[in-house]
């Protein structure tokens, strides 16, 4: 067997430095916010995914903006970030506001329907903007979120 007496060396790339170039100073997407926070904390994707309660592949997809997280992860994501991401402008319709409130708490339509004792299909129609809730149902929803938020909640637009 032939032997070679040449030794090759390569410079190791600092991956954190490499990824920091990819994160904008002012993150726009949820994935940008997650990546920036993780790098600022100096933790691995494995550690960040453990804190959020997902796996590293899923978190990587969120950071790369390939997928959006399921609403059930939003409370843990907001806890990880240290703040809640809200749309740049307030929701313009009752349906959008209701969906935003529900998702901010990590609830599915079914879970919210059960917690408020409201029919799930009615809730789905309200979120799609197909119908508006009757006053009694509106009061149930507002009362529920008022307790969750710790202040009066109004779906009035």
PDB file of C-alpha atoms in Angstrom:
ATOM      1  CA  UNK A   1       0.000   0.000   0.000  1.00  0.00           C
ATOM      2  CA  UNK A   2       1.318   3.436  -0.866  1.00  0.00           C
ATOM      3  CA  UNK A   3       1.684   5.986   1.919  1.00  0.00           C
ATOM      4  CA  UNK A   4       1.586   9.723   1.611  1.00  0.00           C
ATOM      5  CA  UNK A   5       3.409  12.037   3.983  1.00  0.00           C
ATOM      6  CA  UNK A   6       1.270  15.074   3.234  1.00  0.00           C
ATOM      7  CA  UNK A   7      -1.008  16.370   5.978  1.00  0.00           C
ATOM      8  CA  UNK A   8      -4.055  18.376   4.960  1.00  0.00           C
ATOM      9  CA  UNK A   9      -5.622  20.892   7.320  1.00  0.00           C
ATOM     10  CA  UNK A  10      -8.811  22.874   6.930  1.00  0.00           C
ATOM     11  CA  UNK A  11     -10.144  25.824   8.798  1.00  0.00           C
ATOM     12  CA  UNK A  12     -13.268  25.039  10.763  1.00  0.00           C
ATOM     13  CA  UNK A  13     -16.272  27.290  10.092  1.00  0.00           C
ATOM     14  CA  UNK A  14     -18.057  28.763  13.082  1.00  0.00           C
ATOM     15  CA  UNK A  15     -21.638  27.677  12.279  1.00  0.00           C
ATOM     16  CA  UNK A  16     -23.194  30.166  14.676  1.00  0.00           C
ATOM     17  CA  UNK A  17     -21.405  33.019  12.918  1.00  0.00           C
ATOM     18  CA  UNK A  18     -22.487  31.594   9.556  1.00  0.00           C
ATOM     19  CA  UNK A  19     -26.185  31.516  10.582  1.00  0.00           C
ATOM     20  CA  UNK A  20     -26.107  34.961  12.180  1.00  0.00           C
ATOM     21  CA  UNK A  21     -25.471  36.370   8.706  1.00  0.00           C
ATOM     22  CA  UNK A  22     -28.760  34.791   7.599  1.00  0.00           C
ATOM     23  CA  UNK A  23     -30.863  36.379  10.358  1.00  0.00           C
ATOM     24  CA  UNK A  24     -32.015  39.927   9.636  1.00  0.00           C
ATOM     25  CA  UNK A  25     -31.471  42.634  12.253  1.00  0.00           C
ATOM     26  CA  UNK A  26     -35.225  43.137  12.281  1.00  0.00           C
ATOM     27  CA  UNK A  27     -36.780  39.667  12.014  1.00  0.00           C
ATOM     28  CA  UNK A  28     -40.033  39.532  10.093  1.00  0.00           C
ATOM     29  CA  UNK A  29     -41.262  35.964  10.154  1.00  0.00           C
ATOM     30  CA  UNK A  30     -41.829  33.733  13.160  1.00  0.00           C
ATOM     31  CA  UNK A  31     -38.967  31.559  11.906  1.00  0.00           C
ATOM     32  CA  UNK A  32     -36.643  34.589  11.849  1.00  0.00           C
ATOM     33  CA  UNK A  33     -37.618  35.424  15.440  1.00  0.00           C
ATOM     34  CA  UNK A  34     -37.021  31.849  16.597  1.00  0.00           C
ATOM     35  CA  UNK A  35     -33.629  31.582  14.918  1.00  0.00           C
ATOM     36  CA  UNK A  36     -32.473  34.958  16.195  1.00  0.00           C
ATOM     37  CA  UNK A  37     -33.548  34.170  19.768  1.00  0.00           C
ATOM     38  CA  UNK A  38     -31.871  30.755  19.730  1.00  0.00           C
ATOM     39  CA  UNK A  39     -28.605  32.171  18.413  1.00  0.00           C
ATOM     40  CA  UNK A  40     -28.713  35.069  20.880  1.00  0.00           C
ATOM     41  CA  UNK A  41     -29.123  32.560  23.706  1.00  0.00           C
ATOM     42  CA  UNK A  42     -26.228  30.535  22.291  1.00  0.00           C
ATOM     43  CA  UNK A  43     -28.147  27.257  22.537  1.00  0.00           C
ATOM     44  CA  UNK A  44     -28.405  24.358  20.126  1.00  0.00           C
ATOM     45  CA  UNK A  45     -31.457  23.611  18.060  1.00  0.00           C
ATOM     46  CA  UNK A  46     -31.888  20.467  20.166  1.00  0.00           C
ATOM     47  CA  UNK A  47     -32.025  22.490  23.392  1.00  0.00           C
ATOM     48  CA  UNK A  48     -34.382  25.076  21.877  1.00  0.00           C
ATOM     49  CA  UNK A  49     -36.707  22.361  20.559  1.00  0.00           C
ATOM     50  CA  UNK A  50     -36.749  20.743  24.015  1.00  0.00           C
ATOM     51  CA  UNK A  51     -37.776  24.059  25.592  1.00  0.00           C
ATOM     52  CA  UNK A  52     -40.571  24.538  23.058  1.00  0.00           C
ATOM     53  CA  UNK A  53     -41.725  20.933  23.208  1.00  0.00           C
ATOM     54  CA  UNK A  54     -41.068  19.822  19.661  1.00  0.00           C
ATOM     55  CA  UNK A  55     -38.300  17.976  17.822  1.00  0.00           C
ATOM     56  CA  UNK A  56     -35.240  19.541  16.236  1.00  0.00           C
ATOM     57  CA  UNK A  57     -36.367  18.813  12.659  1.00  0.00           C
ATOM     58  CA  UNK A  58     -39.659  20.616  13.166  1.00  0.00           C
ATOM     59  CA  UNK A  59     -37.955  23.613  14.773  1.00  0.00           C
ATOM     60  CA  UNK A  60     -35.480  23.667  11.899  1.00  0.00           C
ATOM     61  CA  UNK A  61     -38.384  23.794   9.432  1.00  0.00           C
ATOM     62  CA  UNK A  62     -39.923  26.704  11.366  1.00  0.00           C
ATOM     63  CA  UNK A  63     -36.602  28.562  11.474  1.00  0.00           C
ATOM     64  CA  UNK A  64     -36.152  28.015   7.733  1.00  0.00           C
ATOM     65  CA  UNK A  65     -39.699  29.292   7.149  1.00  0.00           C
ATOM     66  CA  UNK A  66     -40.669  26.017   5.476  1.00  0.00           C
ATOM     67  CA  UNK A  67     -43.654  25.456   7.772  1.00  0.00           C
ATOM     68  CA  UNK A  68     -45.704  27.353  10.327  1.00  0.00           C
ATOM     69  CA  UNK A  69     -46.157  25.877  13.790  1.00  0.00           C
ATOM     70  CA  UNK A  70     -49.413  24.349  14.883  1.00  0.00           C
ATOM     71  CA  UNK A  71     -51.289  26.780  17.166  1.00  0.00           C
ATOM     72  CA  UNK A  72     -50.795  24.440  20.138  1.00  0.00           C
ATOM     73  CA  UNK A  73     -47.092  25.390  20.128  1.00  0.00           C
ATOM     74  CA  UNK A  74     -47.639  29.166  20.165  1.00  0.00           C
ATOM     75  CA  UNK A  75     -47.787  29.630  23.956  1.00  0.00           C
ATOM     76  CA  UNK A  76     -44.456  27.783  24.370  1.00  0.00           C
ATOM     77  CA  UNK A  77     -42.962  29.682  21.416  1.00  0.00           C
ATOM     78  CA  UNK A  78     -44.024  33.020  22.930  1.00  0.00           C
ATOM     79  CA  UNK A  79     -42.542  31.921  26.248  1.00  0.00           C
ATOM     80  CA  UNK A  80     -39.273  30.997  24.498  1.00  0.00           C
ATOM     81  CA  UNK A  81     -39.167  34.308  22.620  1.00  0.00           C
ATOM     82  CA  UNK A  82     -40.155  36.324  25.673  1.00  0.00           C
ATOM     83  CA  UNK A  83     -42.860  38.162  23.739  1.00  0.00           C
ATOM     84  CA  UNK A  84     -45.979  37.544  21.683  1.00  0.00           C
ATOM     85  CA  UNK A  85     -45.919  38.163  17.945  1.00  0.00           C
ATOM     86  CA  UNK A  86     -48.956  40.069  16.778  1.00  0.00           C
ATOM     87  CA  UNK A  87     -49.934  41.101  13.278  1.00  0.00           C
ATOM     88  CA  UNK A  88     -48.548  44.463  12.150  1.00  0.00           C
ATOM     89  CA  UNK A  89     -52.081  45.831  12.122  1.00  0.00           C
ATOM     90  CA  UNK A  90     -54.947  44.835  14.416  1.00  0.00           C
ATOM     91  CA  UNK A  91     -57.423  42.310  13.019  1.00  0.00           C
ATOM     92  CA  UNK A  92     -60.020  44.102  10.919  1.00  0.00           C
ATOM     93  CA  UNK A  93     -62.816  41.581  11.368  1.00  0.00           C
ATOM     94  CA  UNK A  94     -64.418  39.677  14.204  1.00  0.00           C
ATOM     95  CA  UNK A  95     -63.451  36.391  12.532  1.00  0.00           C
ATOM     96  CA  UNK A  96     -59.751  37.305  12.347  1.00  0.00           C
ATOM     97  CA  UNK A  97     -59.715  38.589  15.914  1.00  0.00           C
ATOM     98  CA  UNK A  98     -61.379  35.439  17.217  1.00  0.00           C
ATOM     99  CA  UNK A  99     -58.903  33.208  15.365  1.00  0.00           C
ATOM    100  CA  UNK A 100     -55.940  35.269  16.613  1.00  0.00           C
ATOM    101  CA  UNK A 101     -57.143  35.045  20.219  1.00  0.00           C
ATOM    102  CA  UNK A 102     -57.725  31.299  19.948  1.00  0.00           C
ATOM    103  CA  UNK A 103     -54.375  30.560  18.327  1.00  0.00           C
ATOM    104  CA  UNK A 104     -52.482  32.803  20.776  1.00  0.00           C
ATOM    105  CA  UNK A 105     -53.625  30.427  23.510  1.00  0.00           C
ATOM    106  CA  UNK A 106     -52.657  27.326  21.529  1.00  0.00           C
ATOM    107  CA  UNK A 107     -56.253  26.125  21.306  1.00  0.00           C
ATOM    108  CA  UNK A 108     -57.896  24.210  18.488  1.00  0.00           C
ATOM    109  CA  UNK A 109     -61.453  25.076  17.497  1.00  0.00           C
ATOM    110  CA  UNK A 110     -62.635  21.907  19.207  1.00  0.00           C
ATOM    111  CA  UNK A 111     -60.854  22.782  22.464  1.00  0.00           C
ATOM    112  CA  UNK A 112     -62.246  26.324  22.503  1.00  0.00           C
ATOM    113  CA  UNK A 113     -65.715  25.012  21.693  1.00  0.00           C
ATOM    114  CA  UNK A 114     -65.559  22.592  24.622  1.00  0.00           C
ATOM    115  CA  UNK A 115     -64.198  25.199  27.038  1.00  0.00           C
ATOM    116  CA  UNK A 116     -66.917  27.705  26.146  1.00  0.00           C
ATOM    117  CA  UNK A 117     -69.705  25.140  25.594  1.00  0.00           C
ATOM    118  CA  UNK A 118     -70.239  26.437  22.057  1.00  0.00           C
ATOM    119  CA  UNK A 119     -70.841  24.232  19.021  1.00  0.00           C
ATOM    120  CA  UNK A 120     -67.577  23.619  17.127  1.00  0.00           C
ATOM    121  CA  UNK A 121     -69.170  24.070  13.701  1.00  0.00           C
ATOM    122  CA  UNK A 122     -70.589  27.439  14.779  1.00  0.00           C
ATOM    123  CA  UNK A 123     -67.148  28.529  15.944  1.00  0.00           C
ATOM    124  CA  UNK A 124     -65.649  27.425  12.622  1.00  0.00           C
ATOM    125  CA  UNK A 125     -68.259  29.439  10.684  1.00  0.00           C
ATOM    126  CA  UNK A 126     -67.518  32.532  12.816  1.00  0.00           C
ATOM    127  CA  UNK A 127     -63.785  32.210  12.142  1.00  0.00           C
ATOM    128  CA  UNK A 128     -64.411  31.850   8.396  1.00  0.00           C
ATOM    129  CA  UNK A 129     -66.609  34.932   8.512  1.00  0.00           C
ATOM    130  CA  UNK A 130     -69.629  33.024   7.213  1.00  0.00           C
ATOM    131  CA  UNK A 131     -71.856  33.964  10.144  1.00  0.00           C
ATOM    132  CA  UNK A 132     -71.685  36.146  13.240  1.00  0.00           C
ATOM    133  CA  UNK A 133     -72.298  34.851  16.753  1.00  0.00           C
ATOM    134  CA  UNK A 134     -75.498  35.701  18.598  1.00  0.00           C
ATOM    135  CA  UNK A 135     -75.059  38.045  21.549  1.00  0.00           C
ATOM    136  CA  UNK A 136     -75.205  35.209  24.120  1.00  0.00           C
ATOM    137  CA  UNK A 137     -72.438  33.280  22.342  1.00  0.00           C
ATOM    138  CA  UNK A 138     -70.396  36.440  21.884  1.00  0.00           C
ATOM    139  CA  UNK A 139     -70.604  37.080  25.638  1.00  0.00           C
ATOM    140  CA  UNK A 140     -69.421  33.509  26.364  1.00  0.00           C
ATOM    141  CA  UNK A 141     -66.385  33.930  24.111  1.00  0.00           C
ATOM    142  CA  UNK A 142     -65.529  37.375  25.474  1.00  0.00           C
ATOM    143  CA  UNK A 143     -65.981  36.142  29.047  1.00  0.00           C
ATOM    144  CA  UNK A 144     -63.665  33.195  28.440  1.00  0.00           C
ATOM    145  CA  UNK A 145     -60.901  35.311  26.916  1.00  0.00           C
ATOM    146  CA  UNK A 146     -61.415  38.000  29.553  1.00  0.00           C
ATOM    147  CA  UNK A 147     -60.495  35.397  32.182  1.00  0.00           C
ATOM    148  CA  UNK A 148     -57.554  34.109  30.139  1.00  0.00           C
ATOM    149  CA  UNK A 149     -56.149  37.570  29.447  1.00  0.00           C
ATOM    150  CA  UNK A 150     -56.947  38.884  32.925  1.00  0.00           C
ATOM    151  CA  UNK A 151     -58.776  41.921  31.556  1.00  0.00           C
ATOM    152  CA  UNK A 152     -62.032  42.650  29.729  1.00  0.00           C
ATOM    153  CA  UNK A 153     -61.952  41.253  26.195  1.00  0.00           C
ATOM    154  CA  UNK A 154     -64.088  42.664  23.426  1.00  0.00           C
ATOM    155  CA  UNK A 155     -64.567  41.233  19.963  1.00  0.00           C
ATOM    156  CA  UNK A 156     -66.115  44.497  18.799  1.00  0.00           C
ATOM    157  CA  UNK A 157     -64.510  45.806  15.651  1.00  0.00           C
TER     158      UNK A 157
END
